[in-house]
Coordinates of C-alpha atoms in Angstrom, one line a residue:
X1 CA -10.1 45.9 3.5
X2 CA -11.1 43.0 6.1
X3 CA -8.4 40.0 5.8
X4 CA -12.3 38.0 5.7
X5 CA -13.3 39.7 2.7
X6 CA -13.1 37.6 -0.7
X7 CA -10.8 40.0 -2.7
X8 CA -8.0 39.8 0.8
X9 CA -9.0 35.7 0.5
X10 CA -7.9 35.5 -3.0
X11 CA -4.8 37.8 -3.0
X12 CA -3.6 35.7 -0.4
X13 CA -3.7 32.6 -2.4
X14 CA -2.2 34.5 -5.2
X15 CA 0.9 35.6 -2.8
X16 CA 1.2 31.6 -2.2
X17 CA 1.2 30.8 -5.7
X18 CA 3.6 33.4 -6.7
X19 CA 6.1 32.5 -4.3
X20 CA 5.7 28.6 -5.2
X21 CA 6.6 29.5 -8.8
X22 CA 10.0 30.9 -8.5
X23 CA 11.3 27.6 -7.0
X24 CA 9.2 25.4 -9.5
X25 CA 11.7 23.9 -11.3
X26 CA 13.6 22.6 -8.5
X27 CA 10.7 21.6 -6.1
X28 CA 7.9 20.7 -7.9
X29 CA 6.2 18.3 -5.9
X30 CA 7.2 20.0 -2.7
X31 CA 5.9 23.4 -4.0
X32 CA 2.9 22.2 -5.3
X33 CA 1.7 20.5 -2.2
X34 CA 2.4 22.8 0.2
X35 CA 0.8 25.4 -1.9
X36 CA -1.9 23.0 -2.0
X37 CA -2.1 22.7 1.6
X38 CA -1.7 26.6 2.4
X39 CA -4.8 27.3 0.1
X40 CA -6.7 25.0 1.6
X41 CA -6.2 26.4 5.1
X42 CA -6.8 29.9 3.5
X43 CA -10.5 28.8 2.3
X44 CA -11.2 26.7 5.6
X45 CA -10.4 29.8 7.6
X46 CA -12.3 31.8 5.1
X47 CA -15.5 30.0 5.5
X48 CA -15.5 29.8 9.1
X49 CA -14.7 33.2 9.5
X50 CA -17.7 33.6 7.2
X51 CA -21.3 31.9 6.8
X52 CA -21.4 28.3 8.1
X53 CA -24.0 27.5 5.5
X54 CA -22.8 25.0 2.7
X55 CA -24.3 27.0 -0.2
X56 CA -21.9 30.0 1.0
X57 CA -18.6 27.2 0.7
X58 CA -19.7 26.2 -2.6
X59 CA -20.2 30.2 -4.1
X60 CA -16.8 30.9 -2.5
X61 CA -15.0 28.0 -4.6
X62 CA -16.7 28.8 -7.4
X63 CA -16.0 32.4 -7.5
X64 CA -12.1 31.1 -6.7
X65 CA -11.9 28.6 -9.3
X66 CA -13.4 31.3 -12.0
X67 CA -10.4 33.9 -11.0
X68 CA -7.8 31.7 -10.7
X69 CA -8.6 29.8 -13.8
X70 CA -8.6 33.1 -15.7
X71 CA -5.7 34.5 -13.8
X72 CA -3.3 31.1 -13.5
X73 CA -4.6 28.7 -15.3
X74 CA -5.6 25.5 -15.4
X75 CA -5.6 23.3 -12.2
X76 CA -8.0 25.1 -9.9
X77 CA -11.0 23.6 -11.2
X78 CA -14.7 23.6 -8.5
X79 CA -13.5 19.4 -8.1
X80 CA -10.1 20.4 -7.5
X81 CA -10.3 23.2 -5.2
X82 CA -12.5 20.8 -3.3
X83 CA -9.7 18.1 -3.0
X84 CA -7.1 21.2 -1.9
X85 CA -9.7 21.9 0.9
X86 CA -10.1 18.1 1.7
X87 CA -6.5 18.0 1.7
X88 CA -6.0 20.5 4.7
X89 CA -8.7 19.0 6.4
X90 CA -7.3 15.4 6.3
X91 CA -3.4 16.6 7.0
X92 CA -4.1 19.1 9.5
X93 CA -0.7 18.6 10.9
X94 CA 1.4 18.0 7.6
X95 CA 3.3 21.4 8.4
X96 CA 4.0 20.9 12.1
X97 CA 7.5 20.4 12.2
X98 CA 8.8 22.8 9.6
X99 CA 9.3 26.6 10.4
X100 CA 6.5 27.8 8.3
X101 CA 3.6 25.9 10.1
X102 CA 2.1 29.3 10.7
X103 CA 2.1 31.5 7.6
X104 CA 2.4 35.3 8.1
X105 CA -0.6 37.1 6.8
X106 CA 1.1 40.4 5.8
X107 CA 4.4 38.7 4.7
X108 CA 4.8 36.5 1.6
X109 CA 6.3 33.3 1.8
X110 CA 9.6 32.9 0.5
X111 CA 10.9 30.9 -2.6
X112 CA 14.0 29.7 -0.2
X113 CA 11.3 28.3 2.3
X114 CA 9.3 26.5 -0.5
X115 CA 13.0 25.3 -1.3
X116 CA 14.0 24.5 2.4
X117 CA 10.7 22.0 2.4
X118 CA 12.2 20.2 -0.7
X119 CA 14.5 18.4 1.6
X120 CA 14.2 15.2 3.9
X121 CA 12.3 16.3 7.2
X122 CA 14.5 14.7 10.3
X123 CA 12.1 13.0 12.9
X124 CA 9.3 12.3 10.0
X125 CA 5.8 10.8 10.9
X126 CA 3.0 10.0 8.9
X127 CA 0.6 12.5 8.5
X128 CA 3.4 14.9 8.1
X129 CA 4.9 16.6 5.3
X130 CA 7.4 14.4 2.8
X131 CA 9.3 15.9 -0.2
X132 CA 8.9 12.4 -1.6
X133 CA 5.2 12.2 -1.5
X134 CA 3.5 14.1 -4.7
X135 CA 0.2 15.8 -4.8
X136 CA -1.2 12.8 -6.4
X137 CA 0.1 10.5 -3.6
X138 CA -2.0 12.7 -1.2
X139 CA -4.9 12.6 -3.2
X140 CA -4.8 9.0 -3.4
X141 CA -4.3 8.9 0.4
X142 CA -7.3 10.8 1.1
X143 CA -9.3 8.1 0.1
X144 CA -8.2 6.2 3.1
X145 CA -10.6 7.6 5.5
X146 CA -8.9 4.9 8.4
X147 CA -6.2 7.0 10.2
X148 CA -4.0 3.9 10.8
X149 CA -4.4 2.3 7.6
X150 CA -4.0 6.0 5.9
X151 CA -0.1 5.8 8.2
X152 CA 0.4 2.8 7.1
X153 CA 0.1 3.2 3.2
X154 CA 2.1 6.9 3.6
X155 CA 4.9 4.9 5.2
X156 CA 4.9 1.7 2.5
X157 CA 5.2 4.1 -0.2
X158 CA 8.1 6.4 1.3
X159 CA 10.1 2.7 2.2
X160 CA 9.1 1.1 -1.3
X161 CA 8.8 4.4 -3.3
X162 CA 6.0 3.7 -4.5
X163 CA 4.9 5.4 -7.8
X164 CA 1.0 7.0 -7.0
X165 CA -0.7 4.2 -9.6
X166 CA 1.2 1.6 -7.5
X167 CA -0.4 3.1 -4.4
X168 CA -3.1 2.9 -5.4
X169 CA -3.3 -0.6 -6.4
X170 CA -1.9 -1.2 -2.7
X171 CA -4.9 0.6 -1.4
X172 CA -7.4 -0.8 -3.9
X173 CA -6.1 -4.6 -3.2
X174 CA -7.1 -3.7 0.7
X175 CA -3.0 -4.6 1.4
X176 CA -3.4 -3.1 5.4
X177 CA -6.4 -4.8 6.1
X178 CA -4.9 -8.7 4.5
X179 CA -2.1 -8.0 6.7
X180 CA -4.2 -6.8 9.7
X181 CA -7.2 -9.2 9.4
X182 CA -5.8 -11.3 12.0
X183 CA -3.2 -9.6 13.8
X184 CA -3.8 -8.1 17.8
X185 CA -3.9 -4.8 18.6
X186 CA 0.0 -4.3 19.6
X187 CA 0.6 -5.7 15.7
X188 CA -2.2 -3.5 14.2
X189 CA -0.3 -0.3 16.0
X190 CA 3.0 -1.2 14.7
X191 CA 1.9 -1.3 11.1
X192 CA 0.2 2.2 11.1
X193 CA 3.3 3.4 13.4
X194 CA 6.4 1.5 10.9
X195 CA 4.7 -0.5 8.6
X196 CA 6.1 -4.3 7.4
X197 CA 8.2 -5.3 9.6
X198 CA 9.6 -8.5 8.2
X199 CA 11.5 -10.5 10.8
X200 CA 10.0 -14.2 10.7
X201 CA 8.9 -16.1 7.1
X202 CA 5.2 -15.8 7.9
X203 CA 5.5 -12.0 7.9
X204 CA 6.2 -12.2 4.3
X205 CA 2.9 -14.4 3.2
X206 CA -0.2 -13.1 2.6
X207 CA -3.5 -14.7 2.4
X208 CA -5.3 -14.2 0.0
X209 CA -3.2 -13.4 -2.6
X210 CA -4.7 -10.7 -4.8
X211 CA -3.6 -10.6 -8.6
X212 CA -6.1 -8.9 -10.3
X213 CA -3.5 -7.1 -12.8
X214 CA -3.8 -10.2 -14.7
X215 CA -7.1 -10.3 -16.3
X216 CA -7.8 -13.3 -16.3
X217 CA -11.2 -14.5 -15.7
X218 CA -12.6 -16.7 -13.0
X219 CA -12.9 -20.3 -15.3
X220 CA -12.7 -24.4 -14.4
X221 CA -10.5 -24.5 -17.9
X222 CA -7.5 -22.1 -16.2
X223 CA -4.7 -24.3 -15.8
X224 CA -1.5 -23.5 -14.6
X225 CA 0.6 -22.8 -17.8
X226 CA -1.4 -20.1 -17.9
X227 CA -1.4 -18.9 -15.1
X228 CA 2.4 -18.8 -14.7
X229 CA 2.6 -17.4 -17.7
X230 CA 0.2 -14.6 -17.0
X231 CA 2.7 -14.2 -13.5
X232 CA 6.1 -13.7 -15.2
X233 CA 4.2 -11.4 -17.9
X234 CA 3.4 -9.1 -14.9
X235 CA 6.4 -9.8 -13.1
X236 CA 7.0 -6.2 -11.9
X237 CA 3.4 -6.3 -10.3
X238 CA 3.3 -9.8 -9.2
X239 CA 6.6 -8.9 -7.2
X240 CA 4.4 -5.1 -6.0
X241 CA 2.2 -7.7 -4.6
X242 CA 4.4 -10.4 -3.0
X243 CA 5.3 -7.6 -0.8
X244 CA 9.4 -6.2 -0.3
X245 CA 12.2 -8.3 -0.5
X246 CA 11.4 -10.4 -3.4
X247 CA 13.6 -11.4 -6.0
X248 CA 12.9 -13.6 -9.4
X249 CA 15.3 -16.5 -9.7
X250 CA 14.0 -18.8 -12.5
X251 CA 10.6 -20.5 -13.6
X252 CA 10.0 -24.2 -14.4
X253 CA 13.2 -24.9 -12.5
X254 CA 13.9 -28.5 -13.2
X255 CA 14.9 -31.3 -10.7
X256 CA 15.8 -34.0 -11.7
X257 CA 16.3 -37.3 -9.1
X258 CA 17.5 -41.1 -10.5
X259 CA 16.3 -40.3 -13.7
X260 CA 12.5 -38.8 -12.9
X261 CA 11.9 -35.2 -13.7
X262 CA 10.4 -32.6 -11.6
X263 CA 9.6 -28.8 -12.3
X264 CA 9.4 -25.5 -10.0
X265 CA 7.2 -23.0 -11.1
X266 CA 8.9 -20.2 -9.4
X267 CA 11.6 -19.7 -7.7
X268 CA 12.8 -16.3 -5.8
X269 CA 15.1 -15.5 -3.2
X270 CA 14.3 -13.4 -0.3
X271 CA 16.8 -10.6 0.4
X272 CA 15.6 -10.0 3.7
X273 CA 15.2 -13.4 4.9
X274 CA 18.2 -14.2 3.4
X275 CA 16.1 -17.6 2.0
X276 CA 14.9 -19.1 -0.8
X277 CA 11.3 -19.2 -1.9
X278 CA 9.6 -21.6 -3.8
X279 CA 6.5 -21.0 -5.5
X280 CA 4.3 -24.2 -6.7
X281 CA 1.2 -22.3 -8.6
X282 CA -2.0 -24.8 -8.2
X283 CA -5.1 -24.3 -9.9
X284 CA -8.1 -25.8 -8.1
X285 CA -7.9 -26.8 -4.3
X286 CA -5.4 -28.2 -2.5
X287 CA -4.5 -31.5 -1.6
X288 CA -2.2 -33.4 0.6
X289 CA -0.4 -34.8 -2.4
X290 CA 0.2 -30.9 -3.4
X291 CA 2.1 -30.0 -0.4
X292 CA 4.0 -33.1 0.0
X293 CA 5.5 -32.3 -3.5
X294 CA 6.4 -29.0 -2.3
X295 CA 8.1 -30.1 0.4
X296 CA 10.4 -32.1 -1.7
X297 CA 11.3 -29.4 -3.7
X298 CA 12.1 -27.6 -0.1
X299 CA 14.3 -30.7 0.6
X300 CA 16.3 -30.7 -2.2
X301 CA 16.4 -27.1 -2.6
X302 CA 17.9 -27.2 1.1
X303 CA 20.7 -30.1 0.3
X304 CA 21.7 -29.7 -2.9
X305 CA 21.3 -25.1 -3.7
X306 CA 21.8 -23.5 -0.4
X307 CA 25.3 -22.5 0.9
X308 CA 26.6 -21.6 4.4
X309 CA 25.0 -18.3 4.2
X310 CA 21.5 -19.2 3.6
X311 CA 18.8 -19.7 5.8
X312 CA 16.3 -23.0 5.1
X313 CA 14.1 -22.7 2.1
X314 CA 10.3 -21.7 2.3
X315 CA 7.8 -23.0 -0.3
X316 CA 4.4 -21.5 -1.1
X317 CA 1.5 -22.8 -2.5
X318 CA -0.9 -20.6 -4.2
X319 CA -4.2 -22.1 -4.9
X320 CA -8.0 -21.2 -5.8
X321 CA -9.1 -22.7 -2.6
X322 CA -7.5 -24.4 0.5
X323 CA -8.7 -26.6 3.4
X324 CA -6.3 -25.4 6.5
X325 CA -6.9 -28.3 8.5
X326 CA -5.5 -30.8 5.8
X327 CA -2.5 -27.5 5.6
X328 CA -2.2 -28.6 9.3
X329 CA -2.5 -32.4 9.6
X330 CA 0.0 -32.8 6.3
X331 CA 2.9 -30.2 7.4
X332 CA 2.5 -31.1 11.2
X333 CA 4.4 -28.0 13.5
X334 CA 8.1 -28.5 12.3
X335 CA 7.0 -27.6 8.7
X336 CA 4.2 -24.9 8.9
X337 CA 7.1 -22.8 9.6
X338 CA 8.6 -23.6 6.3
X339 CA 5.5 -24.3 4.2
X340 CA 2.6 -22.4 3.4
X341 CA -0.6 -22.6 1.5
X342 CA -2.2 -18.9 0.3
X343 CA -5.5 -18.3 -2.0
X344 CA -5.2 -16.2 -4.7
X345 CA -7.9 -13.8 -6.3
X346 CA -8.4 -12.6 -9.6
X347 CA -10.2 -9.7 -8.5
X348 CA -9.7 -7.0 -5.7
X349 CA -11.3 -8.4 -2.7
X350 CA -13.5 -6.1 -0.6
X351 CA -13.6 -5.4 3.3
X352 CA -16.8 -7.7 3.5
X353 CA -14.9 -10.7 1.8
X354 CA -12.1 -10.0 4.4
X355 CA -14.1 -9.9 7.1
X356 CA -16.0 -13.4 6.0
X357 CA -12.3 -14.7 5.6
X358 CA -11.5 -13.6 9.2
X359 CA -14.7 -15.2 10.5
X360 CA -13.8 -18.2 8.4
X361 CA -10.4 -18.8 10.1
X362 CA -11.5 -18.1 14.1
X363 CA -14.2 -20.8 13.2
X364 CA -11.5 -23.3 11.8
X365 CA -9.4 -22.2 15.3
X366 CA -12.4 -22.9 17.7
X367 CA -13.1 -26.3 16.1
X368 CA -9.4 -27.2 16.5
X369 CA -9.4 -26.0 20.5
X370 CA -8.8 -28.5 22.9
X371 CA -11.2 -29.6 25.0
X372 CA -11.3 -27.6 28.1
X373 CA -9.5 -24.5 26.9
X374 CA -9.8 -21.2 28.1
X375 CA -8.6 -19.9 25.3

């Protein structure tokens, strides 16, 4: 029998699933994605050695997900079988630095090697196989058709271990392209080649904000109560969003100075920055009176809270809607480096409201040029 014929096809992918069983209950994820990917480079191979025509790809999984449904059960559905053949096609290279990135046709591969592939890879790059990724991490990453923002998301969720629904939301909330919509090429590279680096306080703000997990609906009568409230509800995905690093300290932190009475919203502490953040949550657009209140709190925060081993406070305004020249003219260049202003969104944005946002901004920047500029 030809190794192209349909019966050799399919007891080839029963070989791979036998082996992955043995080693199930120690490797699951491992097993199950490599299996994954090993059948889909069995069918892709099977239908180029084949017809070319599409009609001949579609019979062949349908004649594969009838067996193996009988034979194995369920999980090989026609939509499935699909995704494990997108899968090889979109990870061509996710077996290229272990010892089995060329299976042996007339050997079975081992439980010990599905085992062996369990474990950390040394020297690991996106696009490459990681025991901590599941199958439903790569499914969700197939959905990134970008190649650098596809790097970028696999190494976010290895260094946050992110769960696949928390993933997703990253991916559905457009994170790599908030972070990217105004960065140069050298910054774009370094994100899809080591993701966040966070080494300054405005690599920790992003703009807009995007909490969508909230519910809430777009209205004139949202005030902020409400809003904060919504926030520390959703605590565990409002800190998803704020990005790594973040830690809750209190809310409605009260000041109090000669008798008057003041109140932070939020307050976190930044445990790579080492800093204090202060959050002032505005509904409606921002003012100058809005960020001069926020620096006070910065003051006082940096006089009277911080000790010798913290570095100065940052505050952050989040607000419906912003004018970035009054940001400008009211902080002046000592404290934009302290104080920032963000938008925040109550629904996931989409590229075309990014890009409208980018567009927005290089506008604002050419109107503040100085005169004869070559910039």
């Amino acid at each position: 029998m030809s190794d192209n014929h349909p019966d050799s096809l399919y007891q080839r992918i029963r070989d791979i699933l036998n082996a992955a069983q043995v080693g199930v209950s120690r490797t699951v994820n491992t097993t199950q994605v490599v299996s994954y990917w090993l059948i889909g480079r069995e069918i892709v191979e099977q239908e180029q050695q084949g017809q070319q025509r599409a009609e001949y790809g579609e019979s062949l999984l349908k004649d594969l997900s009838r067996r193996l449904t009988k034979d194995v059960g369920k999980g090989f559905s026609l939509s499935n079988l699909k995704y494990i053949r997108q899968f090889y096609l979109g990870f061509p290279n996710l077996l290229i630095a272990t010892s089995i990135s060329h299976t042996v046709r007339d050997q079975s591969l081992s439980s010990d090697q599905f085992t062996t592939l369990s474990q950390s890879q040394p020297n690991w790059q996106p696009g490459q196989l990681h025991p901590n990724l599941s199958w439903t991490h790569y499914r969700t990453l197939l959905r990134v058709e970008n190649l650098n923002a596809r790097a970028f998301y696999e190494i976010e969720a290895l260094k946050n271990n992110w769960s696949a629904r928390e993933l997703e939301r990253q991916i559905s909330s457009l994170l790599f392209e908030r972070l990217a919509k105004s960065t140069d090429k050298a910054g774009l590279m370094q994100l899809a080649t080591e993701g966040q680096i966070i080494q300054t306080p405005s690599d920790i703000f992003k703009d807009p904000v995007v909490i969508e997990f909230l519910d809430l609906p777009e209205s004139p009568h949202l005030v902020e109560s409400d809003l904060e409230t919504a926030l520390i509800s959703n605590l565990q995905t409002f800190l998803l969003e704020l990005g790594k690093g973040f830690a809750f300290v209190s809310r409605q932190e009260r000041i109090s100075l000669d008798g008057d009475h003041f109140y932070i919203d939020l307050v976190f502490y930044h445990t790579i920055l080492k800093c204090y953040i202060l959050i002032d949550l505005k509904v409606g657009k921002l003012n100058h009176g809005d960020l001069g209140q926020l620096q006070l709190y910065v003051n006082y925060y940096d006089l009277e809270r911080c000790v010798s081993d913290d570095n100065p406070t940052l505050g952050l305004i989040l607000c419906s809607d912003k004018n970035d020249a009054v940001v400008k003219y009211t902080l002046g260049p000592n404290q934009q480096t302290k104080i920032f202003a963000s938008r925040y969104q109550l629904h996931l944005p989409t590229e075309a409201e990014l890009q409208a946002e980018l567009h927005r901004e290089m506008a604002q920047f050419q109107d503040r040029r100085p005169p004869n500029s070559d910039i």
